[in-house]
mmCIF file of C-alpha atoms in Angstrom:
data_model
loop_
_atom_site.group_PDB
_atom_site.id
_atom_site.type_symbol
_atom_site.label_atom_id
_atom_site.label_comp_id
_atom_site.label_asym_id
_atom_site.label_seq_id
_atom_site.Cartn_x
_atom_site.Cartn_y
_atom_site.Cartn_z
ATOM 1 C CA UNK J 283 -17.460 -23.363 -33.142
ATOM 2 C CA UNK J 284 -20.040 -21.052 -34.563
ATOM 3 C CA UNK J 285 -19.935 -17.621 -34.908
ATOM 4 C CA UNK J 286 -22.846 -17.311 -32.530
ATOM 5 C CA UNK J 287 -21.047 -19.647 -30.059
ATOM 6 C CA UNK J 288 -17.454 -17.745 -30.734
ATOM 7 C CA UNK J 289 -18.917 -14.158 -29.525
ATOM 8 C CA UNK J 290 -20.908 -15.706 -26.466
ATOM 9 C CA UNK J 291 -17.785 -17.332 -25.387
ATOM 10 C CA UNK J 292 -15.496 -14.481 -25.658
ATOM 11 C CA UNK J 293 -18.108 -12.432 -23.859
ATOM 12 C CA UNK J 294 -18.197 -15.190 -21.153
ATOM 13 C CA UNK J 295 -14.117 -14.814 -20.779
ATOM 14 C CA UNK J 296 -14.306 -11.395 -20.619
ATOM 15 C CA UNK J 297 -17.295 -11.484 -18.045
ATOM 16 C CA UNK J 298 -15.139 -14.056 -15.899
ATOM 17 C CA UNK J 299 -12.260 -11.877 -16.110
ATOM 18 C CA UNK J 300 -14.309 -8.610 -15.164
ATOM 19 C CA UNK J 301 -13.808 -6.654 -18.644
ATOM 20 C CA UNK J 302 -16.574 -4.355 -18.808
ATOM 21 C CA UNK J 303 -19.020 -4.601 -21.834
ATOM 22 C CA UNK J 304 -18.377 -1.156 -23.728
ATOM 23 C CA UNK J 305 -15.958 -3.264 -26.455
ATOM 24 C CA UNK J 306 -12.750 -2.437 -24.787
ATOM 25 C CA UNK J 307 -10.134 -4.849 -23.588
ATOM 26 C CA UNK J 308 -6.658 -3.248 -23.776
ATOM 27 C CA UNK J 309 -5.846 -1.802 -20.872
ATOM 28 C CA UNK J 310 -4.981 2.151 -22.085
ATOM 29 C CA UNK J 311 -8.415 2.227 -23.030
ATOM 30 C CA UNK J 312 -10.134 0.917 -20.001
ATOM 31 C CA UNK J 313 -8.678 3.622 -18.273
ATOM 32 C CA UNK J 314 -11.155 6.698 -19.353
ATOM 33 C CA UNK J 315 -13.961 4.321 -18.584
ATOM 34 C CA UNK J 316 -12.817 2.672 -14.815
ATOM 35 C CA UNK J 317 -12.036 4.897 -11.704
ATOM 36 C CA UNK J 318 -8.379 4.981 -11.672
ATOM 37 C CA UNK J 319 -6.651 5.649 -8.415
ATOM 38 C CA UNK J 320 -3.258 6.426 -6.626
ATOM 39 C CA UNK J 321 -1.531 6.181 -2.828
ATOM 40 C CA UNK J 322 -0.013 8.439 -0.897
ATOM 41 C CA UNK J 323 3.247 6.590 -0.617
ATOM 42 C CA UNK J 324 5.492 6.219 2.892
ATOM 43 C CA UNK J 325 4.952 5.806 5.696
ATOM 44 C CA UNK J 326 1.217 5.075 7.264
ATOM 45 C CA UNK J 327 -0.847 8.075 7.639
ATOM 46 C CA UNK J 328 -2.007 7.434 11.172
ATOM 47 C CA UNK J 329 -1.448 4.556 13.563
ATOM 48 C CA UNK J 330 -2.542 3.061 16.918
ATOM 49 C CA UNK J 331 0.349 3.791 17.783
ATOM 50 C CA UNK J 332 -0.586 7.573 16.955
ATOM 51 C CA UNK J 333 -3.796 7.173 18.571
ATOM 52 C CA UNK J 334 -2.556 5.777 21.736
ATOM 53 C CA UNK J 335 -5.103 2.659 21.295
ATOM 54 C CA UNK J 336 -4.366 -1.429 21.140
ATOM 55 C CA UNK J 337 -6.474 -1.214 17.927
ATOM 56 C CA UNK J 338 -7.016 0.485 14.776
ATOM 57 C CA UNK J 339 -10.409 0.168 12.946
ATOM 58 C CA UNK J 340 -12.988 1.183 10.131
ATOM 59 C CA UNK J 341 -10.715 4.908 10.096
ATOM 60 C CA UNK J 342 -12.955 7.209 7.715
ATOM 61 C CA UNK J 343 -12.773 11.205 7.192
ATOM 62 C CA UNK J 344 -15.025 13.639 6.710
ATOM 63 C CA UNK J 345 -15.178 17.336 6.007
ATOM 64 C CA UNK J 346 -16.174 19.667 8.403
ATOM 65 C CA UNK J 347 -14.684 23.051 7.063
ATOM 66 C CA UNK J 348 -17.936 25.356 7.068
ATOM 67 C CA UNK J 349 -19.814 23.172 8.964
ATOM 68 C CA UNK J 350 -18.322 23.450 12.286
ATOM 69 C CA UNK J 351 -16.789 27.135 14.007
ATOM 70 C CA UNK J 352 -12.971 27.544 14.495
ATOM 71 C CA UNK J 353 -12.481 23.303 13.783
ATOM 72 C CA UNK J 354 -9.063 21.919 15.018
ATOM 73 C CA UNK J 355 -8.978 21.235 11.238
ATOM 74 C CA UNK J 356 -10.707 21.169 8.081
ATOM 75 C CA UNK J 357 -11.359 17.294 8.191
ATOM 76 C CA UNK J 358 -11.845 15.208 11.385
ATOM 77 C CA UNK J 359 -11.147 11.145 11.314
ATOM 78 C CA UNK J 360 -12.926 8.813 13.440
ATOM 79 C CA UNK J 361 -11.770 4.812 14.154
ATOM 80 C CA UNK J 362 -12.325 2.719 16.556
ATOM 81 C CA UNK J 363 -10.914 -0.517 18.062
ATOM 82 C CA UNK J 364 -10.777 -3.774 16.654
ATOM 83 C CA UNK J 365 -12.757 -6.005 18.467
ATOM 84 C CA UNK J 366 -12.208 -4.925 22.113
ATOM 85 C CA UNK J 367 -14.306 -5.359 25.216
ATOM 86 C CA UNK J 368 -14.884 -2.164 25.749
ATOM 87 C CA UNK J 369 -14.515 -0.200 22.804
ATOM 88 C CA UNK J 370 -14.098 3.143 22.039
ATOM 89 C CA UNK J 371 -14.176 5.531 18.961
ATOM 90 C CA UNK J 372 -11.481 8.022 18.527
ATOM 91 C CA UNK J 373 -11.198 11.332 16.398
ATOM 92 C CA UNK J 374 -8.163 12.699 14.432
ATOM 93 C CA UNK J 375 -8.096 15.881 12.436
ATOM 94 C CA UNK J 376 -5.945 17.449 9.169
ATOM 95 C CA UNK J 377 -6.137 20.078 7.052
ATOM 96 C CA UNK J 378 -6.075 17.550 3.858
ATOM 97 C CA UNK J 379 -7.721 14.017 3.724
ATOM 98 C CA UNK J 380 -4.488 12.390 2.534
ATOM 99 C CA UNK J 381 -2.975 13.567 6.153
ATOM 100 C CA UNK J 382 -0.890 14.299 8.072
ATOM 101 C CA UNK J 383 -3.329 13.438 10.905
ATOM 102 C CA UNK J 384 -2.967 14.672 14.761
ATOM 103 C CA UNK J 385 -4.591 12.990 17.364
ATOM 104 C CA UNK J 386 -7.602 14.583 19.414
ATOM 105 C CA UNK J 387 -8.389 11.856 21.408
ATOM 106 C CA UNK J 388 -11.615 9.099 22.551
ATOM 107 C CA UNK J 389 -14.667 10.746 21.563
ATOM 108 C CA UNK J 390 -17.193 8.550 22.639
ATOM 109 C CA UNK J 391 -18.101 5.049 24.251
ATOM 110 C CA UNK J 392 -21.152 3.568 24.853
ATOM 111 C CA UNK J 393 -21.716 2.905 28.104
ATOM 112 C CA UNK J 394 -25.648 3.025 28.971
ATOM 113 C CA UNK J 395 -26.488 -0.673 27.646
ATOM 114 C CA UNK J 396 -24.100 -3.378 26.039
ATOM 115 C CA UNK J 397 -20.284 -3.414 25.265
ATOM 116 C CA UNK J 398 -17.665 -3.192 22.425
ATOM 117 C CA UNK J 399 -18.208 0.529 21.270
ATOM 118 C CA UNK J 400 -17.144 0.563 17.529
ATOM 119 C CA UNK J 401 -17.391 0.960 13.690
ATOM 120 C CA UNK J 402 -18.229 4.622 13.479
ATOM 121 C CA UNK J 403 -19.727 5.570 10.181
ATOM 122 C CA UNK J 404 -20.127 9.638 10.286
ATOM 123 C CA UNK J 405 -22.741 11.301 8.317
ATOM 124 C CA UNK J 406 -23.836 15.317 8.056
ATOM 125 C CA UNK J 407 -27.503 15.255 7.993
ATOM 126 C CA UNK J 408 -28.024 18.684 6.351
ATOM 127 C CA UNK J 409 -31.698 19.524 7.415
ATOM 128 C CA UNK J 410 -31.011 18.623 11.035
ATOM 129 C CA UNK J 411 -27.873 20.615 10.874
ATOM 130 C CA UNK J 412 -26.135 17.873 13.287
ATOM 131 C CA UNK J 413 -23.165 15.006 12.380
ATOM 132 C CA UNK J 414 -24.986 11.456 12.447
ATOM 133 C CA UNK J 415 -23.013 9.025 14.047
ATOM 134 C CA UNK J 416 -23.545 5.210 13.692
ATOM 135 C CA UNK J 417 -21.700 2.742 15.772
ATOM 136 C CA UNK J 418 -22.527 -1.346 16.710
ATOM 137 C CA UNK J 419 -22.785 -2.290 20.226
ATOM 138 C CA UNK J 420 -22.767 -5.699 21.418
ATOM 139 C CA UNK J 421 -25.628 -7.052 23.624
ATOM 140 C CA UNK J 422 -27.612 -3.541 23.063
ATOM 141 C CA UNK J 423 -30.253 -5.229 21.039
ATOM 142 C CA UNK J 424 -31.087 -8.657 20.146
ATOM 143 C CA UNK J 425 -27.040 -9.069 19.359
ATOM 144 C CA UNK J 426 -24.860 -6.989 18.261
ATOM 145 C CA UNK J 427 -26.828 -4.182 17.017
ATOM 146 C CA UNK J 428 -26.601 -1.010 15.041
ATOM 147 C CA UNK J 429 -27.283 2.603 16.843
ATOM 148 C CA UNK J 430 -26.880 6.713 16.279
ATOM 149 C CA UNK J 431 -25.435 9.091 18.332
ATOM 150 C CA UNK J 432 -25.323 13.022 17.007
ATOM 151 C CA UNK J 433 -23.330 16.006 17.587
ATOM 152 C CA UNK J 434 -22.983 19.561 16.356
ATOM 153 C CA UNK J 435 -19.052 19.618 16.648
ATOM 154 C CA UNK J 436 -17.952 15.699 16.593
ATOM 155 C CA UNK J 437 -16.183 16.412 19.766
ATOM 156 C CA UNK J 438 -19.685 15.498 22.271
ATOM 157 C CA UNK J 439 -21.928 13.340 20.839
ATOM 158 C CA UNK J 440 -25.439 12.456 22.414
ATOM 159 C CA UNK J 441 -26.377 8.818 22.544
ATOM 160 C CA UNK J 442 -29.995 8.327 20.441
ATOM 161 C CA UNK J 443 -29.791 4.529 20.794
ATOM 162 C CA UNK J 444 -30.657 1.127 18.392
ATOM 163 C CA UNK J 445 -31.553 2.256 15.111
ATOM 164 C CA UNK J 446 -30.853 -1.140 12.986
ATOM 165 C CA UNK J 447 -31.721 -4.363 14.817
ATOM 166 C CA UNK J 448 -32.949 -7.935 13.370
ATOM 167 C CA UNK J 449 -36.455 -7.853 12.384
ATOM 168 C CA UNK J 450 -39.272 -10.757 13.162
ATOM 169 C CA UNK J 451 -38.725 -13.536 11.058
ATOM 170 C CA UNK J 452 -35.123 -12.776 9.701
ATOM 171 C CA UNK J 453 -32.880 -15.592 10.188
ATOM 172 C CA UNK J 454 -29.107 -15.047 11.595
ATOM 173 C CA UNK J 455 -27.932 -14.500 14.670
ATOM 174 C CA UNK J 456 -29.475 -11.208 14.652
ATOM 175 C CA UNK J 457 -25.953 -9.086 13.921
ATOM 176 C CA UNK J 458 -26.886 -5.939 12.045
ATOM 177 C CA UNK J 459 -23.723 -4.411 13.092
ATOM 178 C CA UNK J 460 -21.005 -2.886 10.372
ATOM 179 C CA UNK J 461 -23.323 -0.232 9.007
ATOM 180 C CA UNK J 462 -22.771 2.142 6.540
ATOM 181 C CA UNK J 463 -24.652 4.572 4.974
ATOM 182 C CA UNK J 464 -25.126 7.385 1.870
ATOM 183 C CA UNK J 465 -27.811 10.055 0.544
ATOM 184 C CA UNK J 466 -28.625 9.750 -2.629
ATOM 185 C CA UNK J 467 -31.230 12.617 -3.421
ATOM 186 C CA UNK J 468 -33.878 12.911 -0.401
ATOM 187 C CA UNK J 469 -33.227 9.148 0.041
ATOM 188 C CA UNK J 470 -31.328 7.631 2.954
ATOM 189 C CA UNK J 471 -29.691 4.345 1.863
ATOM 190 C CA UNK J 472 -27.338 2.071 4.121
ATOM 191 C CA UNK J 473 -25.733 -1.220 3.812
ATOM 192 C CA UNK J 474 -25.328 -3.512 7.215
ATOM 193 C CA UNK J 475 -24.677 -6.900 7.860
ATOM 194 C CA UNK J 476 -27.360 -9.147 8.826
ATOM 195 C CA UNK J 477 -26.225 -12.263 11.085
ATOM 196 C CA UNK J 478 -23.120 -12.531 11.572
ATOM 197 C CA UNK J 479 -20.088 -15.284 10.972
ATOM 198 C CA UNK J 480 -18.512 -16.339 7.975
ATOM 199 C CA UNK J 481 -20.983 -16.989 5.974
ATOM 200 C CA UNK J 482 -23.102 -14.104 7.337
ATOM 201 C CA UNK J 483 -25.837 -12.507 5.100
ATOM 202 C CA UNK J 484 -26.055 -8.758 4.241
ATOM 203 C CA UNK J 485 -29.342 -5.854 4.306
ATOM 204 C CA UNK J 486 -30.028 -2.793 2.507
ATOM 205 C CA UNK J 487 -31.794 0.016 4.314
ATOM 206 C CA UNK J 488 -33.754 2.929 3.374
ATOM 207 C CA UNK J 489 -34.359 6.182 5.723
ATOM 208 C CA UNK J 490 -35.674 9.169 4.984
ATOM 209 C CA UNK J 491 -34.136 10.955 7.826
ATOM 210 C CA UNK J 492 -31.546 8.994 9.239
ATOM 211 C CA UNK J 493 -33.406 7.542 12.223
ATOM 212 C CA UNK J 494 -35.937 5.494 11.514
ATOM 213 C CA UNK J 495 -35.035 2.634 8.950
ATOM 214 C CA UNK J 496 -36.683 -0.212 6.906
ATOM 215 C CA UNK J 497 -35.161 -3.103 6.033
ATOM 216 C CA UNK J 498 -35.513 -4.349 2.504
ATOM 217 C CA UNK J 499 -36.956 -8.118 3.369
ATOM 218 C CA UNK J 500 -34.729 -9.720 0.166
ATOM 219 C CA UNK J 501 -31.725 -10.751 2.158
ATOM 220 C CA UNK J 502 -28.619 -10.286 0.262
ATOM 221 C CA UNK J 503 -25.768 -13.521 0.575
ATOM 222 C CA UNK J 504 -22.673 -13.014 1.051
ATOM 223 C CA UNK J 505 -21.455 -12.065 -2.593
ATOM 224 C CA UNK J 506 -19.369 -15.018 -4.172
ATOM 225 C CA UNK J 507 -22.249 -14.898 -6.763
ATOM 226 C CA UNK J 508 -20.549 -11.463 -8.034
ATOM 227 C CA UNK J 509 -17.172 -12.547 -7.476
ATOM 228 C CA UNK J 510 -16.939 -16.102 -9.079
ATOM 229 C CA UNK J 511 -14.347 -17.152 -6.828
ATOM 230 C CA UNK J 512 -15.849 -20.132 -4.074
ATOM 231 C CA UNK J 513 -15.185 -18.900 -0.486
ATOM 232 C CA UNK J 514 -14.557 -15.258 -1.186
ATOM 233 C CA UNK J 515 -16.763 -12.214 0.092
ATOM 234 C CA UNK J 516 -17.627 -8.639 -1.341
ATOM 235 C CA UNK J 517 -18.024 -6.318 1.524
ATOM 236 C CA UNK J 518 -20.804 -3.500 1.452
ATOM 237 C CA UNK J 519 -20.467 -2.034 4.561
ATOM 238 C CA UNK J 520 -16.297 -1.819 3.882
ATOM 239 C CA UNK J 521 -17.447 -0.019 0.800
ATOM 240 C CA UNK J 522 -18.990 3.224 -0.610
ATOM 241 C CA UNK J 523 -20.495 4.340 -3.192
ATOM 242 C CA UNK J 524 -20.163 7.030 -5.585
ATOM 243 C CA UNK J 525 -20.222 8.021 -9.354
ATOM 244 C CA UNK J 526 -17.839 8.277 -11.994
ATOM 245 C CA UNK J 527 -18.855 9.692 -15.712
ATOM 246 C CA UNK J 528 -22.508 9.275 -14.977
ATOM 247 C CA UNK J 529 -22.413 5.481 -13.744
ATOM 248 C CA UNK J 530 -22.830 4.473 -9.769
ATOM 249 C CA UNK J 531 -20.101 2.391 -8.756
ATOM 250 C CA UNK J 532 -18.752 0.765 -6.042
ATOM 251 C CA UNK J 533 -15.590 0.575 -3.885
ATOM 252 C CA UNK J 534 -15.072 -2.104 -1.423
ATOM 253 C CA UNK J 535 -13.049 -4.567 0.178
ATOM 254 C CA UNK J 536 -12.683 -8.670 -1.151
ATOM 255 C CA UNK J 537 -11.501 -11.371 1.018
ATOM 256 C CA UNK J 538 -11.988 -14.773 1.998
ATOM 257 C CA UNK J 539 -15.107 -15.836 4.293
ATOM 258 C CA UNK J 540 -14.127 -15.240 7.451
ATOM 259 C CA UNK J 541 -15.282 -13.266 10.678
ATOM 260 C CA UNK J 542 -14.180 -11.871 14.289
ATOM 261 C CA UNK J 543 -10.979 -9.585 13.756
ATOM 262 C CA UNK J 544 -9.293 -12.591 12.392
ATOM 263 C CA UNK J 545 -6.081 -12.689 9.990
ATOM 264 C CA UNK J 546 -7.265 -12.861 6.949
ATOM 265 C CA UNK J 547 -5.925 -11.848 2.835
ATOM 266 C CA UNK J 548 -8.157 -8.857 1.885
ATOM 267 C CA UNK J 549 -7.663 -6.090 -1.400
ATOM 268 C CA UNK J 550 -9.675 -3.616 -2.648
ATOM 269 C CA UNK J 551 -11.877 -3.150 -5.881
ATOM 270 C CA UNK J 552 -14.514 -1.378 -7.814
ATOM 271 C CA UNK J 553 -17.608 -2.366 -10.173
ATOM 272 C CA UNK J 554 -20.329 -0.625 -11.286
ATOM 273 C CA UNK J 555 -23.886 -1.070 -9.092
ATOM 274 C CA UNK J 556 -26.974 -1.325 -9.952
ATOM 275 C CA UNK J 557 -29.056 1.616 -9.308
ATOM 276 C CA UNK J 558 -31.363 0.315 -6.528
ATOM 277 C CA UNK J 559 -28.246 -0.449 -5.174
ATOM 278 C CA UNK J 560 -28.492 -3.870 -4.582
ATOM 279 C CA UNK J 561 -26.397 -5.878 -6.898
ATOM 280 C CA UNK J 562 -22.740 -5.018 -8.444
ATOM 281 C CA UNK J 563 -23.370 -5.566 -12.331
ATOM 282 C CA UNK J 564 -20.087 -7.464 -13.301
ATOM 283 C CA UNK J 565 -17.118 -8.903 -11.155
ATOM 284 C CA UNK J 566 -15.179 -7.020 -9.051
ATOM 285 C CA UNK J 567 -11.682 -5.321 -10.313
ATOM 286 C CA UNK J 568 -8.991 -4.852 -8.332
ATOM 287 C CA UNK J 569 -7.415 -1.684 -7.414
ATOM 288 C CA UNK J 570 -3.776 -2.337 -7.547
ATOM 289 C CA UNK J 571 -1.138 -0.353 -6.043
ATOM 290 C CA UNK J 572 2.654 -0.841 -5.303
ATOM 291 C CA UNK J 573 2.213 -1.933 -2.166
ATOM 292 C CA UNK J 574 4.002 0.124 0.626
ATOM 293 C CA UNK J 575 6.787 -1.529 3.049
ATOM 294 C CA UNK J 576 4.441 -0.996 6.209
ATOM 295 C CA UNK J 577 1.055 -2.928 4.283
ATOM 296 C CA UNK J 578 0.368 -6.779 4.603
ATOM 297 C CA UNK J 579 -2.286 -8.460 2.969
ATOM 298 C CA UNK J 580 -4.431 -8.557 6.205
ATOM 299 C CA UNK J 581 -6.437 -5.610 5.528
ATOM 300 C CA UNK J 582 -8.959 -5.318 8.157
ATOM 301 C CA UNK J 583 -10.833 -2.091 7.273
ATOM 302 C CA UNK J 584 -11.428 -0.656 4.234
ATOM 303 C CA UNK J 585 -14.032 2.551 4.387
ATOM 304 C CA UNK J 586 -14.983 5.597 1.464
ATOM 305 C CA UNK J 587 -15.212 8.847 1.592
ATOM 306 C CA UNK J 588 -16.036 11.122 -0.924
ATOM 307 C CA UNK J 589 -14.843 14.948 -0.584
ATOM 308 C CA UNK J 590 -14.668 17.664 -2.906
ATOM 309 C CA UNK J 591 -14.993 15.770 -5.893
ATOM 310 C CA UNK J 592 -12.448 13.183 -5.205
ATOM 311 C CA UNK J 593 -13.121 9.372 -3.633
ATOM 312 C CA UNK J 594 -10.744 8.600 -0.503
ATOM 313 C CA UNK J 595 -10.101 5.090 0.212
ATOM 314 C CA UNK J 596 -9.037 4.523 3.820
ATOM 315 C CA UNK J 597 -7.791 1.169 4.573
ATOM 316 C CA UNK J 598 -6.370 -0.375 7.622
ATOM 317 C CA UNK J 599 -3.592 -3.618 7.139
ATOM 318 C CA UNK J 600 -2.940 -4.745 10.647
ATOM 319 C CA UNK J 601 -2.534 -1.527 13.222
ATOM 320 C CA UNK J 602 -1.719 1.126 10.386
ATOM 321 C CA UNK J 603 -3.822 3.362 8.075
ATOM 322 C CA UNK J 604 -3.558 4.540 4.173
ATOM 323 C CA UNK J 605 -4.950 6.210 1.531
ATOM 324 C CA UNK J 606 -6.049 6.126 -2.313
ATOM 325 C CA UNK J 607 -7.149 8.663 -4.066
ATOM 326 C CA UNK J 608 -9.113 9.098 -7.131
ATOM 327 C CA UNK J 609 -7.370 10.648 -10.437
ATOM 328 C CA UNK J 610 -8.903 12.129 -13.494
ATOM 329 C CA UNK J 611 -7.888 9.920 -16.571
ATOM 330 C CA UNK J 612 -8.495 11.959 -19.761
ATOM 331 C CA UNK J 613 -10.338 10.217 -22.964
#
């Protein structure tokens, strides 16, 4: 083999294997250049159980210390059910993201058009001084359809209605549910599902305020482009972004094709994103942590937040909630 042939091959290895391309391979050294992260280790951090619900779901927190008067706590939770008729999203509130949490209560179900209240995705939308809320609610729209309610305390929220549905000419069932969203400068930027079923596509939207969207018109397929493994999805709406040492990079959830609250194998990872956001730049590497005697593999939600400095990853295996954390790794 040449010596031409010899470097493009080992490149190709380490591309397969999902090495990034800065020259380092041994692990100790891909440390100061890859998020590292840690659990909080025990017992889960909030359950249905806790919350008094058949159902846990998409659990994300968010800080509202300074932004809302005399709060039950400095961070409030919201979740939802998994799949249910009816629906229902639920709040939960702590004085640290890693818990413990205490239940508040439902907070909101949608109840004017359509069924299946869920997926909250919370937001602060700074200029209108209000909490963006963003739920999917089947049979609202042309399916099952993404829309916003707002509030000024998280606690009462007021319904604003469809804000993501399919466009003309899209093709898919018409399923822009699972949204979630970020602000990156003055620019609104969201990830949803578009048509549902497991081999669904996915859409990237861009808002300047929050309510009124555009849809970029380049579907996105399911992802087993990135991860070179046949049958087996990246998620961007389980996902978040965020950076690390002045690269974007994503957090989300792999798994196997498959749709509906079904049993499934799912893990997290991370890899670097492109900066219109629209395509992960190597393959996805997993986060591994001991796993904890309460965690299966069926991980059904996996959702970021970033607070303070520090990325949060809030996953649900089955009925029961936990945490990673991010942790400085010197050079």
């Amino acid at each position: 083999m040449s010596d031409l042939s010899s470097v493009a091959f080992s490149k190709a290895k380490k591309a397969s294997r999902g090495v990034l391309p800065y020259g380092f391979a041994e692990q100790q050294s891909r440390k100061g250049y890859i998020p590292q992260f840690d659990k909080v280790k025990g017992d889960p951090i909030y359950t249905a159980a806790m919350a008094g619900t058949n159902s846990m779901y998409w659990f994300r927190a968010v800080k509202v210390e300074g932004l809302i008067e005399n709060p039950k706590g400095k961070y409030y939770a919201t979740f939802s059910t998994n799949h249910d008729a009816r629906g229902g999203i639920g709040l939960a509130y702590s004085d640290d993201p890693k818990g413990p949490w205490v239940k508040h209560g439902e907070v909101y179900v949608d109840t004017v058009v359509g069924n299946s209240t869920e997926t909250p995705f919370v937001i602060y939308n700074e200029k209108e001084k209000l909490f963006f809320m963003y739920y999917q609610q089947s049979g609202a729209g042309i399916n099952q359809s993404t829309l916003l309610a707002t509030s000024v305390d998280m606690l009462t929220w007021t319904r604003v209605g469809i804000v993501l549905d399919k466009p003309p000419g899209f093709p898919g069932d018409g399923h822009t549910g699972y949204f979630a969203c970020f602000i990156l400068g003055d620019k609104w930027i969201g990830f949803s599902i578009m048509g549902g079923g497991d081999f669904g596509r996915k859409a990237i939207w861009y808002s300047n305020d929050g309510r009124d969207w555009v849809v970029d018109p380049r579907t996105m397929l399911g992802g087993n482009d990135a991860t070179l493994t046949a049958g087996e999805n990246f998620s961007r709406s389980n996902a978040g972004v965020f950076e690390y040492r002045g690269r974007l990079w994503w957090a989300g959830m792999m798994s196997a094709y498959a749709s509906g609250g079904v049993t499934t194998v799912a893990r997290p990872a991370v890899a670097l994103i492109s900066e219109n956001m629209r395509q992960l730049l190597h393959r996805p590497m997993d986060i591994n942590f001991p796993p904890q005697s309460w965690e299966t593999t069926n991980m059904q939600s996996m959702m970021v937040s970033v607070i303070d400095g520090i990325v949060y990853i809030y996953y649900v295996t089955d009925k029961n909630v936990g945490v990673a954390y991010s942790v400085e790794v010197d050079l």
